[in-house]
Amino acid sequence: MKNDYYKTYARQIEKAGSVIRKPLTLTEKILFAHLYNKQEIKTYTRGEDYAVFRPDRVAMQDATAQMAILQLMISGKKESAVPASVHCDHLIQACLGADKDLQTAIITNKEVYDFLKSACDKYGITFWKPGAGIIHQTVLENYAFPGGMMIGTDSHTPNAGGLGMVAIGVGGADAVDVMAGMEWELKMPRIIGVKLTGELSGWTSPKDVILKLAGILTVKGGTNAVIEYFGKGTRSISATGKATICNMGAEVGATSSVFPYDNEMKLYLQATGRHAVAQQADTAKEYLNADDPVMADPDKYYDRVIEINLSELEPYVNGPFTPDAATPLSELAEKVRKMGYPDKVEVGLIGSCTNSSYQDLDRVASLADQVKEKNLTIQGQLIVNPGSRMIEHTGAIKTLENNGAIIMANACGPCIGQWKRMTDDPARTNTIVNSFNRNFAKRADGNPNTHSFVASPEITMALTIAGSLSFHPAKDKLKNKNGEWVSLAPPSGNKFPPNGFPDLEKGFALPTGSGQVIIAPGSQRLQLLQPFPAWDGKDFTDMPLLIKTKGKCTTDHISMAGPWLRFRGHLENISENLLMGAVNAFNNKTNRTLNRKSHTYDTVSAVAKAYKSNGISSIVVAEDNYGEGSSREHAAMEPRFLNVKVILAKSFARIHETNLKKQGMLAVTFKHPGDYDKIREEDKISITGLNNFAPSKSLAVTLTHTDGTTDSFEANHTYNEVQIEWFKSGSALNYNAENNEIEN
């Protein structure tokens, strides 16, 4: 940060206030302060108007960074125009424990790490080595700052909102825009105000705020919105607790989440060695909070206001199979009985980018201490993923290890499917509880019958100690080794290590701006990109249906993680997993779809490749919130690579819709959702009106059925004028290169 950052920031907000002539929310202040052209201040219509921004920095994790950097390499840019970092946390598989797993990862992923390190060195990007920490915890400890704006190639980038930063998850093409110094476009978000009153106590934790909110908003209720927290209750939550809440805002589809600057943020900045940033932020407090009139009459300034009384909030457990299935702990036992969920908790997983701060783990350690004190036995397997090296080397981790926990590397591990689970039957119905953020079917261990529940670290630990999903730690007792019935006391813990964070070599390498990018000859993990072809100027006619997906279709369904992570830098190889997790609406099977030419069923990717080899374009049809979940742009690049021209859905998740647009895909929605039911398995589908493609102008869809009859209906889109040019050019990168917007 420059010493005059907050002076410039304050001046821009004062200027915005004089132009807009109304009180501003915190979100508006940060957005106006980061307009690409500081003179383009105007009243934007939330949820409709687009604006262009200049974020302060970019953060990338190793899985998504590969494709982002490969795109940067064909952009013509010689170095990143803003501070950027790559964090190696996704490719480390959790199996035997931190030391062994880290060494295995370094050997297994050597060519990827060599590529990333060399590319970072060449393009001026800081490289965080494997074992240095989980991206969002590392960013919080080192880079996040109040009033800043950041984008990251991971959907949980909003974690930095815990330090008052508007941080947004994006695809790699968006990251390239920012690293190339170009305008970065975003639809001006709606703003959902969440008023917090009271204080947390007992078994309730910050995680329960977002678990409850997920139940209120559902997985798409925050789409194209920033969640802005306010009220006296915000001041009682630690900076890392705020980060947890912001992190999991991704699960309701929110663009970002943010908290106002307060003393808790100041304490965290100081504890992590950023005294100068705290001192600067103190001088700009009024600009790092919403204006007083907004607080006095929030309904007038927010698009929606939700109030949560922290004093009345109880712990929640969300799931299984979706993070918005919110259940208060007091109702969980009855729900388990009624729904027939497996009650035995076989594994408790603690950590991840959502809950791996020192405070999280110290509170869990206080429960581990009680296990020994009260002569109990932990009934389930306990696995812990610390957030960073600074947290890994603290007493809290030693306490957990001494109580039988397996300490995995400070990486994502089970949270993203990087878990080699040791089990007697990989398809057996079972229950696990975790302090992660997502619990889609098969996400953690690849088993569709694993009932995964999301909870706070404290509740995860309590349920793992009991070995029962029905256990309520505030009401129920446990029988110890002596046959005595004992209770667990509520957790307690420090926000920071009593003696401060350990003074360690953090594990990063600063770039030199020299050298060559290393890609191993004949690599099966890395492949240079070729620009996608431009639109040929014709309507899309008589396309066969590749697949009509049924129900939830997340980016995990479109482009699975787990073992497929190793191909994130090789578009051709990873395209083999295209839509393999999606349920075919016509046969209720996954990865089995009809090839209309051969009249046989095959994998989705095989059918797409067969069409492509014959010069045939295809189309995918889907239901609501298509592309929910991770920011991975592979879910957009794979169908593009395999000649899928159109995704026709009832609705899209925000990040995925943008990714499709950036890659030159046509992403359209049913004007009338019921038209989804008109599409038959062997239809020929045409999209017409592309020669008159224009903002807010619908396109025509015609279905030609095998019996010779037809159906026609309208499809909507959200493309603006520039995005239509992306489509015509074949991708946003192509368009920018054609218009010389990237300086060599």
PDB file of C-alpha atoms in Angstrom, residues 116-334:
ATOM      1  CA  LEU A 116       3.729 -21.343 -12.068  1.00  0.00           C
ATOM      2  CA  LYS A 117       6.939 -20.219 -10.378  1.00  0.00           C
ATOM      3  CA  SER A 118       8.655 -19.420 -13.664  1.00  0.00           C
ATOM      4  CA  ALA A 119       5.591 -17.587 -15.008  1.00  0.00           C
ATOM      5  CA  CYS A 120       5.254 -15.610 -11.786  1.00  0.00           C
ATOM      6  CA  ASP A 121       8.910 -14.673 -12.003  1.00  0.00           C
ATOM      7  CA  LYS A 122       8.522 -13.503 -15.601  1.00  0.00           C
ATOM      8  CA  TYR A 123       5.255 -11.583 -15.181  1.00  0.00           C
ATOM      9  CA  GLY A 124       5.975  -9.919 -11.830  1.00  0.00           C
ATOM     10  CA  ILE A 125       3.690 -12.066  -9.653  1.00  0.00           C
ATOM     11  CA  THR A 126       4.467 -13.218  -6.097  1.00  0.00           C
ATOM     12  CA  PHE A 127       4.624 -17.012  -5.823  1.00  0.00           C
ATOM     13  CA  TRP A 128       3.528 -18.678  -2.576  1.00  0.00           C
ATOM     14  CA  LYS A 129       5.039 -22.146  -2.374  1.00  0.00           C
ATOM     15  CA  PRO A 130       3.138 -25.352  -1.561  1.00  0.00           C
ATOM     16  CA  GLY A 131       2.823 -25.566   2.206  1.00  0.00           C
ATOM     17  CA  ALA A 132       2.703 -21.788   2.676  1.00  0.00           C
ATOM     18  CA  GLY A 133      -1.030 -21.726   3.379  1.00  0.00           C
ATOM     19  CA  ILE A 134      -4.564 -21.642   2.029  1.00  0.00           C
ATOM     20  CA  ILE A 135      -5.018 -18.702  -0.347  1.00  0.00           C
ATOM     21  CA  HIS A 136      -7.728 -16.794   1.521  1.00  0.00           C
ATOM     22  CA  GLN A 137      -6.160 -17.145   4.954  1.00  0.00           C
ATOM     23  CA  THR A 138      -2.804 -16.084   3.489  1.00  0.00           C
ATOM     24  CA  VAL A 139      -4.391 -13.069   1.772  1.00  0.00           C
ATOM     25  CA  LEU A 140      -6.114 -12.077   5.021  1.00  0.00           C
ATOM     26  CA  GLU A 141      -2.834 -12.278   6.922  1.00  0.00           C
ATOM     27  CA  ASN A 142      -0.769 -10.394   4.357  1.00  0.00           C
ATOM     28  CA  TYR A 143      -2.663  -8.467   1.701  1.00  0.00           C
ATOM     29  CA  ALA A 144      -6.266  -7.587   2.600  1.00  0.00           C
ATOM     30  CA  PHE A 145      -6.893  -4.045   3.825  1.00  0.00           C
ATOM     31  CA  PRO A 146      -9.942  -1.897   4.653  1.00  0.00           C
ATOM     32  CA  GLY A 147     -11.457  -0.046   1.711  1.00  0.00           C
ATOM     33  CA  GLY A 148      -9.545  -2.019  -0.894  1.00  0.00           C
ATOM     34  CA  MET A 149     -10.829  -3.886  -3.931  1.00  0.00           C
ATOM     35  CA  MET A 150      -9.474  -7.235  -5.085  1.00  0.00           C
ATOM     36  CA  ILE A 151     -10.446  -9.951  -7.513  1.00  0.00           C
ATOM     37  CA  GLY A 152      -9.414 -13.564  -7.183  1.00  0.00           C
ATOM     38  CA  THR A 153      -9.736 -16.677  -9.309  1.00  0.00           C
ATOM     39  CA  ASP A 154     -11.570 -18.521  -6.567  1.00  0.00           C
ATOM     40  CA  SER A 155     -15.186 -18.119  -5.529  1.00  0.00           C
ATOM     41  CA  HIS A 156     -14.289 -17.630  -1.853  1.00  0.00           C
ATOM     42  CA  THR A 157     -12.181 -14.547  -2.530  1.00  0.00           C
ATOM     43  CA  PRO A 158     -14.789 -12.477  -0.558  1.00  0.00           C
ATOM     44  CA  ASN A 159     -13.067 -13.822   2.581  1.00  0.00           C
ATOM     45  CA  ALA A 160     -11.100 -10.544   2.530  1.00  0.00           C
ATOM     46  CA  GLY A 161     -14.337  -8.731   3.412  1.00  0.00           C
ATOM     47  CA  GLY A 162     -13.424  -9.618   6.984  1.00  0.00           C
ATOM     48  CA  LEU A 163     -10.939  -6.750   6.738  1.00  0.00           C
ATOM     49  CA  GLY A 164     -13.376  -4.387   5.017  1.00  0.00           C
ATOM     50  CA  MET A 165     -12.301  -5.157   1.461  1.00  0.00           C
ATOM     51  CA  VAL A 166     -14.648  -5.673  -1.499  1.00  0.00           C
ATOM     52  CA  ALA A 167     -13.144  -8.887  -2.837  1.00  0.00           C
ATOM     53  CA  ILE A 168     -14.782 -10.701  -5.739  1.00  0.00           C
ATOM     54  CA  GLY A 169     -14.384 -14.198  -7.153  1.00  0.00           C
ATOM     55  CA  VAL A 170     -13.894 -14.290 -10.932  1.00  0.00           C
ATOM     56  CA  GLY A 171     -12.642 -16.431 -13.785  1.00  0.00           C
ATOM     57  CA  GLY A 172      -9.107 -16.331 -15.134  1.00  0.00           C
ATOM     58  CA  ALA A 173     -10.039 -14.150 -18.108  1.00  0.00           C
ATOM     59  CA  ASP A 174     -11.217 -11.457 -15.682  1.00  0.00           C
ATOM     60  CA  ALA A 175      -7.923 -11.739 -13.815  1.00  0.00           C
ATOM     61  CA  VAL A 176      -6.078 -11.266 -17.109  1.00  0.00           C
ATOM     62  CA  ASP A 177      -8.063  -8.081 -17.766  1.00  0.00           C
ATOM     63  CA  VAL A 178      -6.904  -6.630 -14.455  1.00  0.00           C
ATOM     64  CA  MET A 179      -3.320  -7.874 -14.741  1.00  0.00           C
ATOM     65  CA  ALA A 180      -3.209  -6.369 -18.227  1.00  0.00           C
ATOM     66  CA  GLY A 181      -4.223  -2.988 -16.820  1.00  0.00           C
ATOM     67  CA  MET A 182      -7.516  -2.990 -18.663  1.00  0.00           C
ATOM     68  CA  GLU A 183     -10.980  -2.031 -17.556  1.00  0.00           C
ATOM     69  CA  TRP A 184     -12.657  -4.728 -15.473  1.00  0.00           C
ATOM     70  CA  GLU A 185     -16.397  -4.840 -15.980  1.00  0.00           C
ATOM     71  CA  LEU A 186     -19.029  -5.700 -13.377  1.00  0.00           C
ATOM     72  CA  LYS A 187     -22.767  -5.279 -13.228  1.00  0.00           C
ATOM     73  CA  MET A 188     -23.369  -2.739 -10.463  1.00  0.00           C
ATOM     74  CA  PRO A 189     -24.552  -5.036  -7.674  1.00  0.00           C
ATOM     75  CA  ARG A 190     -27.632  -4.777  -5.570  1.00  0.00           C
ATOM     76  CA  ILE A 191     -26.812  -4.317  -1.889  1.00  0.00           C
ATOM     77  CA  ILE A 192     -28.325  -6.518   0.795  1.00  0.00           C
ATOM     78  CA  GLY A 193     -27.949  -5.005   4.258  1.00  0.00           C
ATOM     79  CA  VAL A 194     -27.639  -7.424   7.156  1.00  0.00           C
ATOM     80  CA  LYS A 195     -28.066  -5.705  10.513  1.00  0.00           C
ATOM     81  CA  LEU A 196     -26.380  -7.505  13.399  1.00  0.00           C
ATOM     82  CA  THR A 197     -27.460  -6.787  16.966  1.00  0.00           C
ATOM     83  CA  GLY A 198     -26.484  -8.382  20.261  1.00  0.00           C
ATOM     84  CA  GLU A 199     -23.407 -10.551  20.894  1.00  0.00           C
ATOM     85  CA  LEU A 200     -22.446 -14.161  20.282  1.00  0.00           C
ATOM     86  CA  SER A 201     -22.063 -16.448  23.280  1.00  0.00           C
ATOM     87  CA  GLY A 202     -21.839 -20.071  24.317  1.00  0.00           C
ATOM     88  CA  TRP A 203     -21.770 -22.543  21.458  1.00  0.00           C
ATOM     89  CA  THR A 204     -22.712 -19.997  18.814  1.00  0.00           C
ATOM     90  CA  SER A 205     -19.993 -18.704  16.492  1.00  0.00           C
ATOM     91  CA  PRO A 206     -19.626 -16.363  13.484  1.00  0.00           C
ATOM     92  CA  LYS A 207     -20.152 -19.340  11.156  1.00  0.00           C
ATOM     93  CA  ASP A 208     -23.734 -19.591  12.422  1.00  0.00           C
ATOM     94  CA  VAL A 209     -24.506 -16.118  11.078  1.00  0.00           C
ATOM     95  CA  ILE A 210     -23.881 -17.192   7.496  1.00  0.00           C
ATOM     96  CA  LEU A 211     -25.374 -20.656   7.988  1.00  0.00           C
ATOM     97  CA  LYS A 212     -28.624 -19.013   9.098  1.00  0.00           C
ATOM     98  CA  LEU A 213     -28.414 -16.455   6.297  1.00  0.00           C
ATOM     99  CA  ALA A 214     -27.926 -19.230   3.719  1.00  0.00           C
ATOM    100  CA  GLY A 215     -31.236 -20.676   4.846  1.00  0.00           C
ATOM    101  CA  ILE A 216     -32.907 -17.282   4.381  1.00  0.00           C
ATOM    102  CA  LEU A 217     -31.405 -16.354   1.007  1.00  0.00           C
ATOM    103  CA  THR A 218     -30.897 -19.854  -0.519  1.00  0.00           C
ATOM    104  CA  VAL A 219     -28.056 -20.633  -2.913  1.00  0.00           C
ATOM    105  CA  LYS A 220     -29.107 -17.977  -5.421  1.00  0.00           C
ATOM    106  CA  GLY A 221     -30.684 -15.269  -3.243  1.00  0.00           C
ATOM    107  CA  GLY A 222     -27.509 -13.197  -3.208  1.00  0.00           C
ATOM    108  CA  THR A 223     -26.834 -13.339  -6.961  1.00  0.00           C
ATOM    109  CA  ASN A 224     -25.592 -10.005  -8.328  1.00  0.00           C
ATOM    110  CA  ALA A 225     -25.595  -8.530  -4.832  1.00  0.00           C
ATOM    111  CA  VAL A 226     -23.058  -7.497  -2.226  1.00  0.00           C
ATOM    112  CA  ILE A 227     -23.969  -8.390   1.337  1.00  0.00           C
ATOM    113  CA  GLU A 228     -23.053  -5.480   3.576  1.00  0.00           C
ATOM    114  CA  TYR A 229     -23.111  -6.094   7.331  1.00  0.00           C
ATOM    115  CA  PHE A 230     -23.809  -3.268   9.749  1.00  0.00           C
ATOM    116  CA  GLY A 231     -25.010  -2.608  13.270  1.00  0.00           C
ATOM    117  CA  LYS A 232     -23.482  -2.769  16.739  1.00  0.00           C
ATOM    118  CA  GLY A 233     -23.241  -6.542  16.538  1.00  0.00           C
ATOM    119  CA  THR A 234     -20.500  -6.315  13.925  1.00  0.00           C
ATOM    120  CA  ARG A 235     -18.108  -4.821  16.473  1.00  0.00           C
ATOM    121  CA  SER A 236     -18.252  -7.900  18.707  1.00  0.00           C
ATOM    122  CA  ILE A 237     -17.047 -10.262  15.968  1.00  0.00           C
ATOM    123  CA  SER A 238     -13.315 -10.758  15.391  1.00  0.00           C
ATOM    124  CA  ALA A 239     -11.779  -9.964  12.009  1.00  0.00           C
ATOM    125  CA  THR A 240     -11.335 -13.674  11.266  1.00  0.00           C
ATOM    126  CA  GLY A 241     -14.939 -14.308  12.314  1.00  0.00           C
ATOM    127  CA  LYS A 242     -16.035 -11.610   9.890  1.00  0.00           C
ATOM    128  CA  ALA A 243     -13.898 -13.262   7.207  1.00  0.00           C
ATOM    129  CA  THR A 244     -15.673 -16.583   7.796  1.00  0.00           C
ATOM    130  CA  ILE A 245     -19.046 -14.913   7.260  1.00  0.00           C
ATOM    131  CA  CYS A 246     -17.862 -13.150   4.091  1.00  0.00           C
ATOM    132  CA  ASN A 247     -16.182 -16.279   2.760  1.00  0.00           C
ATOM    133  CA  MET A 248     -19.337 -18.361   2.771  1.00  0.00           C
ATOM    134  CA  GLY A 249     -21.380 -15.569   1.193  1.00  0.00           C
ATOM    135  CA  ALA A 250     -20.345 -17.299  -2.027  1.00  0.00           C
ATOM    136  CA  GLU A 251     -22.810 -20.048  -1.086  1.00  0.00           C
ATOM    137  CA  VAL A 252     -25.753 -17.699  -1.542  1.00  0.00           C
ATOM    138  CA  GLY A 253     -24.389 -16.458  -4.859  1.00  0.00           C
ATOM    139  CA  ALA A 254     -23.267 -13.074  -3.522  1.00  0.00           C
ATOM    140  CA  THR A 255     -20.837 -11.024  -5.601  1.00  0.00           C
ATOM    141  CA  SER A 256     -19.028 -10.116  -2.389  1.00  0.00           C
ATOM    142  CA  SER A 257     -19.584  -9.448   1.312  1.00  0.00           C
ATOM    143  CA  VAL A 258     -18.111  -6.679   3.450  1.00  0.00           C
ATOM    144  CA  PHE A 259     -17.921  -5.430   7.031  1.00  0.00           C
ATOM    145  CA  PRO A 260     -17.275  -1.851   8.174  1.00  0.00           C
ATOM    146  CA  TYR A 261     -13.876  -0.976   9.625  1.00  0.00           C
ATOM    147  CA  ASP A 262     -13.673  -1.278  13.401  1.00  0.00           C
ATOM    148  CA  ASN A 263     -11.289  -1.964  16.274  1.00  0.00           C
ATOM    149  CA  GLU A 264     -11.329  -5.731  15.626  1.00  0.00           C
ATOM    150  CA  MET A 265      -9.861  -5.139  12.182  1.00  0.00           C
ATOM    151  CA  LYS A 266      -7.289  -2.778  13.651  1.00  0.00           C
ATOM    152  CA  LEU A 267      -6.232  -5.418  16.192  1.00  0.00           C
ATOM    153  CA  TYR A 268      -5.877  -8.039  13.462  1.00  0.00           C
ATOM    154  CA  LEU A 269      -3.803  -5.774  11.249  1.00  0.00           C
ATOM    155  CA  GLN A 270      -1.505  -5.055  14.191  1.00  0.00           C
ATOM    156  CA  ALA A 271      -1.268  -8.728  15.184  1.00  0.00           C
ATOM    157  CA  THR A 272      -0.211  -9.637  11.657  1.00  0.00           C
ATOM    158  CA  GLY A 273       2.484  -6.967  11.505  1.00  0.00           C
ATOM    159  CA  ARG A 274       0.634  -4.285   9.548  1.00  0.00           C
ATOM    160  CA  HIS A 275       0.701  -1.434  12.045  1.00  0.00           C
ATOM    161  CA  ALA A 276       1.160   1.165   9.316  1.00  0.00           C
ATOM    162  CA  VAL A 277      -1.990   0.015   7.502  1.00  0.00           C
ATOM    163  CA  ALA A 278      -3.978   0.174  10.744  1.00  0.00           C
ATOM    164  CA  GLN A 279      -2.668   3.654  11.424  1.00  0.00           C
ATOM    165  CA  GLN A 280      -3.630   4.831   7.936  1.00  0.00           C
ATOM    166  CA  ALA A 281      -7.085   3.211   8.134  1.00  0.00           C
ATOM    167  CA  ASP A 282      -7.745   4.997  11.431  1.00  0.00           C
ATOM    168  CA  THR A 283      -7.400   8.316   9.633  1.00  0.00           C
ATOM    169  CA  ALA A 284     -10.185   7.354   7.209  1.00  0.00           C
ATOM    170  CA  LYS A 285     -12.720   5.678   9.525  1.00  0.00           C
ATOM    171  CA  GLU A 286     -15.699   7.662   8.276  1.00  0.00           C
ATOM    172  CA  TYR A 287     -14.981   6.556   4.710  1.00  0.00           C
ATOM    173  CA  LEU A 288     -14.686   2.906   5.756  1.00  0.00           C
ATOM    174  CA  ASN A 289     -18.238   2.797   7.137  1.00  0.00           C
ATOM    175  CA  ALA A 290     -21.629   3.555   5.629  1.00  0.00           C
ATOM    176  CA  ASP A 291     -22.855   7.125   6.125  1.00  0.00           C
ATOM    177  CA  ASP A 292     -24.858   7.795   9.296  1.00  0.00           C
ATOM    178  CA  PRO A 293     -28.195   8.366   7.465  1.00  0.00           C
ATOM    179  CA  VAL A 294     -27.842   4.898   5.943  1.00  0.00           C
ATOM    180  CA  MET A 295     -27.535   3.385   9.421  1.00  0.00           C
ATOM    181  CA  ALA A 296     -30.478   5.424  10.682  1.00  0.00           C
ATOM    182  CA  ASP A 297     -32.812   4.372   7.856  1.00  0.00           C
ATOM    183  CA  PRO A 298     -31.328   1.260   6.204  1.00  0.00           C
ATOM    184  CA  ASP A 299     -34.520   0.260   4.367  1.00  0.00           C
ATOM    185  CA  LYS A 300     -34.180   3.425   2.307  1.00  0.00           C
ATOM    186  CA  TYR A 301     -30.654   2.672   1.082  1.00  0.00           C
ATOM    187  CA  TYR A 302     -30.349  -1.114   0.856  1.00  0.00           C
ATOM    188  CA  ASP A 303     -32.267  -3.254  -1.619  1.00  0.00           C
ATOM    189  CA  ARG A 304     -33.167  -5.625   1.186  1.00  0.00           C
ATOM    190  CA  VAL A 305     -32.571  -5.564   4.923  1.00  0.00           C
ATOM    191  CA  ILE A 306     -32.266  -8.668   7.107  1.00  0.00           C
ATOM    192  CA  GLU A 307     -31.784  -8.452  10.866  1.00  0.00           C
ATOM    193  CA  ILE A 308     -30.060 -11.104  12.971  1.00  0.00           C
ATOM    194  CA  ASN A 309     -29.865 -10.859  16.757  1.00  0.00           C
ATOM    195  CA  LEU A 310     -26.585 -12.520  17.715  1.00  0.00           C
ATOM    196  CA  SER A 311     -27.740 -12.901  21.318  1.00  0.00           C
ATOM    197  CA  GLU A 312     -30.648 -15.079  20.158  1.00  0.00           C
ATOM    198  CA  LEU A 313     -28.819 -16.940  17.396  1.00  0.00           C
ATOM    199  CA  GLU A 314     -28.228 -20.634  17.984  1.00  0.00           C
ATOM    200  CA  PRO A 315     -25.795 -22.965  16.236  1.00  0.00           C
ATOM    201  CA  TYR A 316     -26.817 -24.278  12.822  1.00  0.00           C
ATOM    202  CA  VAL A 317     -25.949 -27.409  10.871  1.00  0.00           C
ATOM    203  CA  ASN A 318     -26.559 -27.167   7.106  1.00  0.00           C
ATOM    204  CA  GLY A 319     -27.061 -30.061   4.753  1.00  0.00           C
ATOM    205  CA  PRO A 320     -26.788 -32.623   3.447  1.00  0.00           C
ATOM    206  CA  PHE A 321     -25.948 -32.084  -0.234  1.00  0.00           C
ATOM    207  CA  THR A 322     -26.566 -28.320  -0.311  1.00  0.00           C
ATOM    208  CA  PRO A 323     -25.198 -25.507   1.879  1.00  0.00           C
ATOM    209  CA  ASP A 324     -28.543 -23.720   2.232  1.00  0.00           C
ATOM    210  CA  ALA A 325     -30.415 -26.575   3.941  1.00  0.00           C
ATOM    211  CA  ALA A 326     -30.197 -24.767   7.282  1.00  0.00           C
ATOM    212  CA  THR A 327     -31.266 -26.478  10.496  1.00  0.00           C
ATOM    213  CA  PRO A 328     -30.970 -25.022  14.023  1.00  0.00           C
ATOM    214  CA  LEU A 329     -29.065 -27.438  16.233  1.00  0.00           C
ATOM    215  CA  SER A 330     -32.090 -27.737  18.529  1.00  0.00           C
ATOM    216  CA  GLU A 331     -34.082 -29.225  15.626  1.00  0.00           C
ATOM    217  CA  LEU A 332     -31.364 -31.408  14.118  1.00  0.00           C
ATOM    218  CA  ALA A 333     -31.990 -34.626  16.070  1.00  0.00           C
ATOM    219  CA  GLU A 334     -35.641 -34.677  15.003  1.00  0.00           C
TER     220      GLU A 334
END
